[in-house]
Amino acid sequence: MTPEMQHLIDSLSENHTLTLAQYAALIDHRTPETAAELARRAVAVRQSIYGRDVYVRGLIEISNICKNDCLYCGIRRSSRTCRRYRLTPEEILDCAKEGYALGFRTFVLQGGEDGYYTDPLLCALIGDIKAACPGCAVTLSLGERSRESYQRLFDAGADRYLLRHETADPAHYAALHPQSMSFHNRMRCLYDLREIGYQVGCGFMVGSPGQLSAQLAQDLKFIETFRPDMCGIGPFVPHHDTPFGDKPAGTVELTCFLLSVIRLIHPPVLLPATTALGTIHPTGREWGILAGANVVMPNLSPVAVRGDYQLYDNKICTGEESAQCRGCLERRMESIGYRVVTHRGDVKRI
Ligand code: 5AD
Ligand code: FES
């Protein structure tokens, strides 16, 4: 390894910060050797905070109806081939109860921006889940809403909110989204969520069309300054019925490299080994954990609709029952020397 790269890695581990130019250099000049060194340090740091525990979150994909038209996303409004569905509050509650019986203590309600899920509906649903599943945490991932809405949902008992920023570069954001969406509003949402008191997750895609190391450097700088409780990063994977259908997917290699860097920037962050990572490689999620991730999110959605939540092509876990998906991930984690733990798995703020 060159002395320059060694210096960057040392200073990142010690100070948890680099300049934008240094982040870009770390990415541009990466080698298998630097990746291995970063992963070794990331795993050591994670081990000191979370041991060999991998937290699980039960993912319930509540609706694929979305008013937005993000250029990369398979459930975008203008997709004609997407078979639309939305789960009723009763169906969502049943998924949560099934997950609770399987040991899950965190449920992530994720969906497109679907106006059916009004504040009163969601507040009642959150109350019902909390009553039926004592001691559980409810995470919402329902896109951009008003501050008042976020506040009501928080007051109703929601604990966490996931809203990927998608990219921290405003120009790149504009290239990935229709004009009706704004980077500024995305950031407004994230800061509102934080102020209200949620544990907040941001995140971005690796290898999205047009993304350069300069953009990734901005994502890393954003994580350094925002200090999210969670950070979801996964490779971009093309969906055939979108404007990016013929673009190449992101790689396991760069995604894992960035997972290690993010672990070193912000040691206590909850970092999932994502479904997208498992989609582009059969053991992608295992590689993610070995690079510094510490969360997995098995699918609890009803099997009848799973195949319809196609954010990208070839998404895994679409045929398996909840129990199978959970068992599968448990075995996968055990195969690399980790254990899945089922408590709420709150972030450790150190
Ligand atoms: N490839 C990878 N990830 C995607 N997402 C949406 N579309 C794709 C795609 N084609 C991610 C976005 C979104 C999250 C729910 O899924 O980052 O925030
Ligand atoms: Fe879902 Fe393997 S994790 S089937």
Coordinates of C-alpha atoms and ligand atoms in Angstrom, one line a residue:
M1 CA 0.0 0.0 0.0
T2 CA 1.3 3.5 -0.8
P3 CA 2.1 5.7 2.2
E4 CA -0.6 8.2 1.0
M5 CA -3.3 5.5 1.2
Q6 CA -2.0 4.3 4.6
H7 CA -2.1 7.9 5.8
L8 CA -5.7 8.3 4.7
I9 CA -6.8 5.1 6.4
D10 CA -5.0 6.0 9.6
S11 CA -6.4 9.4 9.7
L12 CA -10.0 8.2 9.0
S13 CA -9.8 5.6 11.7
E14 CA -8.4 8.1 14.2
N15 CA -10.3 11.2 13.4
H16 CA -13.5 9.9 11.7
T17 CA -13.2 12.6 9.1
L18 CA -11.5 13.3 5.8
T19 CA -11.8 16.2 3.3
L20 CA -14.0 15.8 0.2
A21 CA -10.8 15.5 -1.9
Q22 CA -9.5 12.8 0.5
Y23 CA -12.7 10.8 0.4
A24 CA -12.6 10.9 -3.4
A25 CA -8.9 9.9 -3.5
L26 CA -9.6 7.0 -1.1
I27 CA -12.3 5.8 -3.5
D28 CA -10.4 6.4 -6.8
H29 CA -7.2 4.8 -5.6
R30 CA -8.7 1.8 -3.8
T31 CA -7.2 -1.6 -4.2
P32 CA -8.1 -5.0 -2.8
E33 CA -5.4 -4.3 -0.2
T34 CA -6.9 -1.0 1.0
A35 CA -10.4 -2.5 1.0
A36 CA -9.2 -5.4 3.1
E37 CA -7.5 -3.0 5.6
L38 CA -10.6 -0.8 5.8
A39 CA -12.8 -3.9 6.3
R40 CA -10.5 -5.2 9.1
R41 CA -10.7 -1.9 10.9
A42 CA -14.4 -1.5 10.4
V43 CA -15.1 -5.0 11.7
A44 CA -12.9 -4.3 14.8
V45 CA -14.7 -1.1 15.5
R46 CA -18.1 -2.7 15.1
Q47 CA -17.1 -5.6 17.2
S48 CA -16.2 -3.3 20.1
I49 CA -19.7 -1.7 20.0
Y50 CA -22.0 -4.5 18.8
G51 CA -19.9 -7.7 19.2
R52 CA -20.9 -10.3 16.7
D53 CA -24.6 -9.5 17.0
V54 CA -26.6 -8.8 13.8
Y55 CA -29.8 -7.0 14.3
V56 CA -32.9 -8.0 12.4
R57 CA -35.8 -5.9 11.2
G58 CA -38.9 -7.4 9.7
L59 CA -39.7 -5.6 6.5
I60 CA -43.4 -5.1 5.6
E61 CA -43.8 -3.6 2.1
I62 CA -47.2 -2.0 2.6
S63 CA -47.9 -0.5 -0.8
N64 CA -46.3 -0.2 -4.2
I65 CA -48.5 2.7 -5.2
C66 CA -46.4 5.9 -5.5
K67 CA -47.1 9.4 -6.6
N68 CA -43.4 10.0 -7.4
D69 CA -41.6 9.2 -10.6
C70 CA -37.9 8.6 -9.5
L71 CA -36.1 7.6 -12.7
Y72 CA -34.4 4.5 -11.1
C73 CA -37.4 3.0 -9.3
G74 CA -39.5 0.1 -10.6
I75 CA -42.6 1.3 -8.7
R76 CA -42.5 4.8 -10.1
R77 CA -45.8 6.4 -11.1
S78 CA -45.3 6.0 -14.8
S79 CA -44.5 2.3 -14.8
R80 CA -47.3 0.6 -16.7
T81 CA -46.2 -2.9 -16.0
C82 CA -46.1 -2.7 -12.3
R83 CA -49.1 -4.6 -10.7
R84 CA -50.2 -2.3 -8.0
Y85 CA -51.3 -3.3 -4.5
R86 CA -51.9 -1.8 -1.1
L87 CA -52.2 -3.6 2.2
T88 CA -55.0 -2.7 4.6
P89 CA -54.3 -1.9 8.2
E90 CA -55.6 -5.3 9.1
E91 CA -53.2 -7.1 6.7
I92 CA -50.3 -5.0 8.0
L93 CA -51.2 -5.8 11.6
D94 CA -51.4 -9.5 10.7
C95 CA -47.9 -9.4 9.2
A96 CA -46.5 -7.8 12.3
K97 CA -48.2 -10.3 14.6
E98 CA -46.8 -13.1 12.5
G99 CA -43.4 -11.5 12.8
Y100 CA -43.7 -11.0 16.5
A101 CA -44.5 -14.7 16.9
L102 CA -41.2 -15.4 15.0
G103 CA -39.3 -13.2 17.4
F104 CA -39.1 -9.9 15.6
R105 CA -39.1 -6.8 17.7
T106 CA -38.7 -4.2 15.0
F107 CA -41.0 -3.8 12.1
V108 CA -40.3 -1.5 9.1
L109 CA -43.4 -0.3 7.3
Q110 CA -42.1 0.6 3.9
G111 CA -44.0 1.8 0.9
G112 CA -44.4 4.2 -2.0
E113 CA -45.8 7.7 -1.4
D114 CA -49.4 6.5 -1.3
G115 CA -52.1 9.0 -0.2
Y116 CA -54.2 6.2 1.1
Y117 CA -52.1 6.1 4.3
T118 CA -53.3 9.2 6.0
D119 CA -52.1 10.4 9.4
P120 CA -55.2 9.1 11.2
L121 CA -55.0 5.7 9.5
L122 CA -51.3 5.3 10.3
C123 CA -51.6 6.6 13.9
A124 CA -54.3 4.0 14.6
L125 CA -52.2 1.3 13.0
I126 CA -49.1 2.2 14.9
G127 CA -51.1 2.1 18.1
D128 CA -52.5 -1.3 17.2
I129 CA -49.1 -2.7 16.4
K130 CA -47.7 -1.4 19.7
A131 CA -50.6 -2.9 21.6
A132 CA -50.4 -6.3 19.9
C133 CA -46.6 -6.5 20.0
P134 CA -45.4 -5.3 23.4
G135 CA -41.8 -4.0 23.4
C136 CA -41.5 -3.7 19.7
A137 CA -40.1 -0.7 17.7
V138 CA -42.0 0.7 14.7
T139 CA -39.9 2.1 11.9
L140 CA -41.6 4.0 9.1
S141 CA -40.2 4.3 5.6
L142 CA -43.0 6.1 3.7
G143 CA -41.2 8.9 2.0
E144 CA -41.6 12.7 2.2
R145 CA -44.4 14.0 4.4
S146 CA -45.0 17.3 6.2
R147 CA -43.4 18.1 9.5
E148 CA -46.8 18.0 11.1
S149 CA -47.4 14.5 9.8
Y150 CA -44.1 13.3 11.1
Q151 CA -44.9 14.8 14.4
R152 CA -48.3 13.1 14.6
L153 CA -46.8 9.7 13.7
F154 CA -44.1 10.1 16.3
D155 CA -46.7 11.1 18.9
A156 CA -48.6 7.9 18.0
G157 CA -45.6 5.8 18.9
A158 CA -43.4 5.5 15.8
D159 CA -39.8 5.2 16.9
R160 CA -37.7 5.4 13.8
Y161 CA -37.8 6.7 10.2
L162 CA -35.9 5.7 7.2
L163 CA -35.6 8.2 4.3
R164 CA -32.6 7.7 2.1
H165 CA -31.2 11.0 0.9
E166 CA -30.3 9.1 -2.4
T167 CA -27.4 11.4 -3.1
A168 CA -26.0 14.4 -1.3
D169 CA -25.1 16.2 -4.5
P170 CA -28.0 18.5 -5.6
A171 CA -27.1 18.2 -9.3
H172 CA -26.9 14.5 -9.1
Y173 CA -30.2 14.4 -7.2
A174 CA -31.8 16.4 -10.0
A175 CA -30.5 13.9 -12.6
L176 CA -32.1 10.9 -10.7
H177 CA -35.5 12.6 -9.9
P178 CA -38.2 14.4 -11.8
Q179 CA -38.4 18.1 -11.5
S180 CA -41.3 17.8 -9.1
M181 CA -39.0 16.5 -6.4
S182 CA -36.4 18.6 -4.6
F183 CA -33.2 17.9 -2.8
H184 CA -34.0 20.8 -0.5
N185 CA -37.3 19.1 0.6
R186 CA -35.5 15.8 1.1
M187 CA -33.0 17.4 3.5
R188 CA -35.8 19.4 5.2
C189 CA -37.5 16.1 5.9
L190 CA -34.4 14.5 7.4
Y191 CA -33.7 17.4 9.7
D192 CA -37.4 17.6 10.8
L193 CA -37.4 13.9 11.6
R194 CA -34.2 14.3 13.7
E195 CA -35.6 17.4 15.6
I196 CA -38.9 15.6 16.3
G197 CA -37.0 12.8 18.1
Y198 CA -37.0 9.9 15.7
Q199 CA -34.0 7.6 15.3
V200 CA -33.3 8.6 11.7
G201 CA -31.9 6.7 8.8
C202 CA -30.5 8.2 5.5
G203 CA -28.8 6.4 2.7
F204 CA -27.9 6.2 -0.9
M205 CA -27.4 4.0 -3.9
V206 CA -24.0 3.0 -5.1
G207 CA -23.4 3.1 -8.8
S208 CA -26.4 5.1 -9.7
P209 CA -26.2 6.4 -13.3
G210 CA -23.8 9.3 -13.6
Q211 CA -22.4 8.9 -10.1
L212 CA -18.7 9.7 -9.7
S213 CA -16.4 9.5 -6.7
A214 CA -17.0 13.3 -6.2
Q215 CA -20.6 12.5 -5.5
L216 CA -19.8 9.6 -3.2
A217 CA -17.4 11.9 -1.3
Q218 CA -20.4 14.3 -0.7
D219 CA -22.5 11.4 0.6
L220 CA -19.7 10.5 3.0
K221 CA -19.3 14.1 4.1
F222 CA -23.1 14.2 4.7
I223 CA -23.0 11.1 6.8
E224 CA -20.1 12.6 8.8
T225 CA -22.0 15.8 9.5
F226 CA -25.6 14.5 9.8
R227 CA -24.5 11.5 11.9
P228 CA -27.6 9.3 11.2
D229 CA -28.6 6.5 13.5
M230 CA -29.1 4.3 10.5
C231 CA -27.7 4.3 7.0
G232 CA -29.0 2.2 4.1
I233 CA -26.7 1.8 1.2
G234 CA -27.0 -0.7 -1.6
P235 CA -26.0 -1.0 -5.2
F236 CA -28.2 0.5 -7.9
V237 CA -29.8 -2.3 -9.8
P238 CA -31.6 -1.5 -13.1
H239 CA -35.3 -2.1 -13.5
H240 CA -36.2 -2.9 -17.1
D241 CA -39.3 -0.7 -17.1
T242 CA -37.5 2.6 -16.1
P243 CA -35.5 5.1 -18.0
F244 CA -32.4 3.6 -16.4
G245 CA -33.3 0.1 -17.5
D246 CA -30.1 -0.4 -19.6
K247 CA -27.7 1.1 -17.1
P248 CA -25.1 -1.1 -15.4
A249 CA -25.7 -2.1 -11.8
G250 CA -23.4 -1.0 -8.9
T251 CA -20.9 -3.5 -7.6
V252 CA -20.5 -5.6 -4.5
E253 CA -16.9 -4.4 -4.3
L254 CA -17.6 -0.7 -4.1
T255 CA -20.7 -1.1 -1.9
C256 CA -18.7 -3.1 0.6
F257 CA -15.8 -0.7 0.5
L258 CA -18.2 2.2 1.3
L259 CA -19.8 0.2 4.1
S260 CA -16.3 -0.1 5.8
V261 CA -15.7 3.6 5.3
I262 CA -19.0 4.6 6.8
R263 CA -18.5 2.3 9.8
L264 CA -15.2 4.2 10.4
I265 CA -16.7 7.6 9.9
H266 CA -19.5 7.0 12.3
P267 CA -18.8 3.9 14.4
P268 CA -22.2 3.3 16.2
V269 CA -24.3 3.6 13.0
L270 CA -26.7 0.8 12.2
L271 CA -25.8 -0.4 8.8
P272 CA -27.9 -2.9 6.9
A273 CA -26.5 -5.5 4.5
T274 CA -29.3 -4.7 2.0
T275 CA -31.5 -6.9 -0.2
A276 CA -30.1 -5.1 -3.2
L277 CA -26.6 -6.3 -2.2
G278 CA -28.0 -9.8 -1.9
T279 CA -29.6 -9.5 -5.3
I280 CA -26.4 -8.7 -7.3
H281 CA -24.4 -11.5 -5.6
P282 CA -25.6 -14.7 -4.0
T283 CA -23.6 -14.0 -0.8
G284 CA -23.6 -10.2 -1.1
R285 CA -25.2 -9.7 2.3
E286 CA -22.6 -11.9 3.9
W287 CA -19.9 -9.8 2.3
G288 CA -21.7 -6.7 3.6
I289 CA -21.5 -7.9 7.2
L290 CA -17.9 -8.9 6.7
A291 CA -17.2 -5.3 5.6
G292 CA -18.8 -3.7 8.6
A293 CA -22.6 -3.9 8.3
N294 CA -24.6 -5.1 11.3
V295 CA -28.3 -5.3 10.3
V296 CA -30.4 -7.5 8.0
M297 CA -33.9 -7.1 7.0
P298 CA -35.9 -10.2 6.2
N299 CA -39.1 -9.8 4.3
L300 CA -42.4 -10.2 6.2
S301 CA -44.7 -9.0 3.4
P302 CA -47.5 -11.4 2.5
V303 CA -46.2 -13.8 -0.2
A304 CA -49.1 -12.9 -2.5
V305 CA -47.8 -9.4 -3.1
R306 CA -44.0 -9.9 -2.6
G307 CA -43.2 -10.2 -6.3
D308 CA -45.0 -6.9 -6.9
Y309 CA -42.7 -4.8 -4.8
Q310 CA -40.1 -4.7 -7.6
L311 CA -37.9 -1.7 -7.0
Y312 CA -35.4 -3.3 -9.3
D313 CA -35.1 -6.5 -11.4
N314 CA -34.4 -10.0 -9.9
K315 CA -35.1 -8.9 -6.3
I316 CA -34.5 -11.8 -3.9
C317 CA -36.8 -13.2 -1.1
T318 CA -39.9 -12.9 -3.2
G319 CA -41.1 -16.5 -2.9
E320 CA -40.2 -17.3 0.7
E321 CA -42.6 -17.3 3.6
S322 CA -41.6 -15.0 6.5
A323 CA -40.3 -17.9 8.6
Q324 CA -38.2 -19.2 5.7
C325 CA -36.7 -15.8 5.0
R326 CA -35.8 -15.4 8.7
G327 CA -34.3 -18.9 8.9
C328 CA -32.3 -18.3 5.7
L329 CA -30.7 -15.2 7.1
E330 CA -30.0 -16.8 10.4
R331 CA -28.1 -19.6 8.7
R332 CA -26.3 -17.2 6.5
M333 CA -25.1 -15.2 9.4
E334 CA -24.1 -18.3 11.3
S335 CA -22.1 -19.5 8.3
I336 CA -19.8 -16.4 8.7
G337 CA -19.6 -16.5 12.5
Y338 CA -22.3 -14.0 13.4
R339 CA -25.6 -14.4 15.3
V340 CA -28.9 -12.8 14.6
V341 CA -30.4 -11.2 17.7
T342 CA -34.1 -10.4 18.0
H343 CA -34.3 -7.6 20.5
R344 CA -35.3 -4.1 19.4
G345 CA -31.8 -3.3 18.4
D346 CA -31.6 0.4 19.2
V347 CA -28.6 2.4 18.1
K348 CA -25.9 2.7 20.7
R349 CA -25.2 6.4 21.0
I350 CA -21.6 6.5 22.2
Ligands
5AD1 N1 -31.8 -0.1 -7.4 C1 -31.4 -0.1 -6.1 N2 -32.1 0.5 -5.1 C2 -33.2 1.1 -5.5 N3 -34.1 1.8 -4.7 C3 -35.1 2.2 -5.5 N4 -34.9 1.8 -6.8 C4 -33.7 1.1 -6.8 C5 -33.0 0.5 -7.8 N5 -33.3 0.5 -9.0 C6 -33.8 2.1 -3.3 C7 -33.9 3.7 -3.1 C8 -35.0 3.8 -2.1 C9 -35.1 2.4 -1.5 C10 -36.4 2.1 -0.8 O1 -34.8 1.6 -2.5 O2 -32.7 4.1 -2.5 O3 -34.9 4.8 -1.2
FES2 FE1 -35.1 -14.0 2.4 FE2 -33.0 -15.8 2.2 S1 -33.2 -14.0 3.3 S2 -35.0 -16.0 1.5

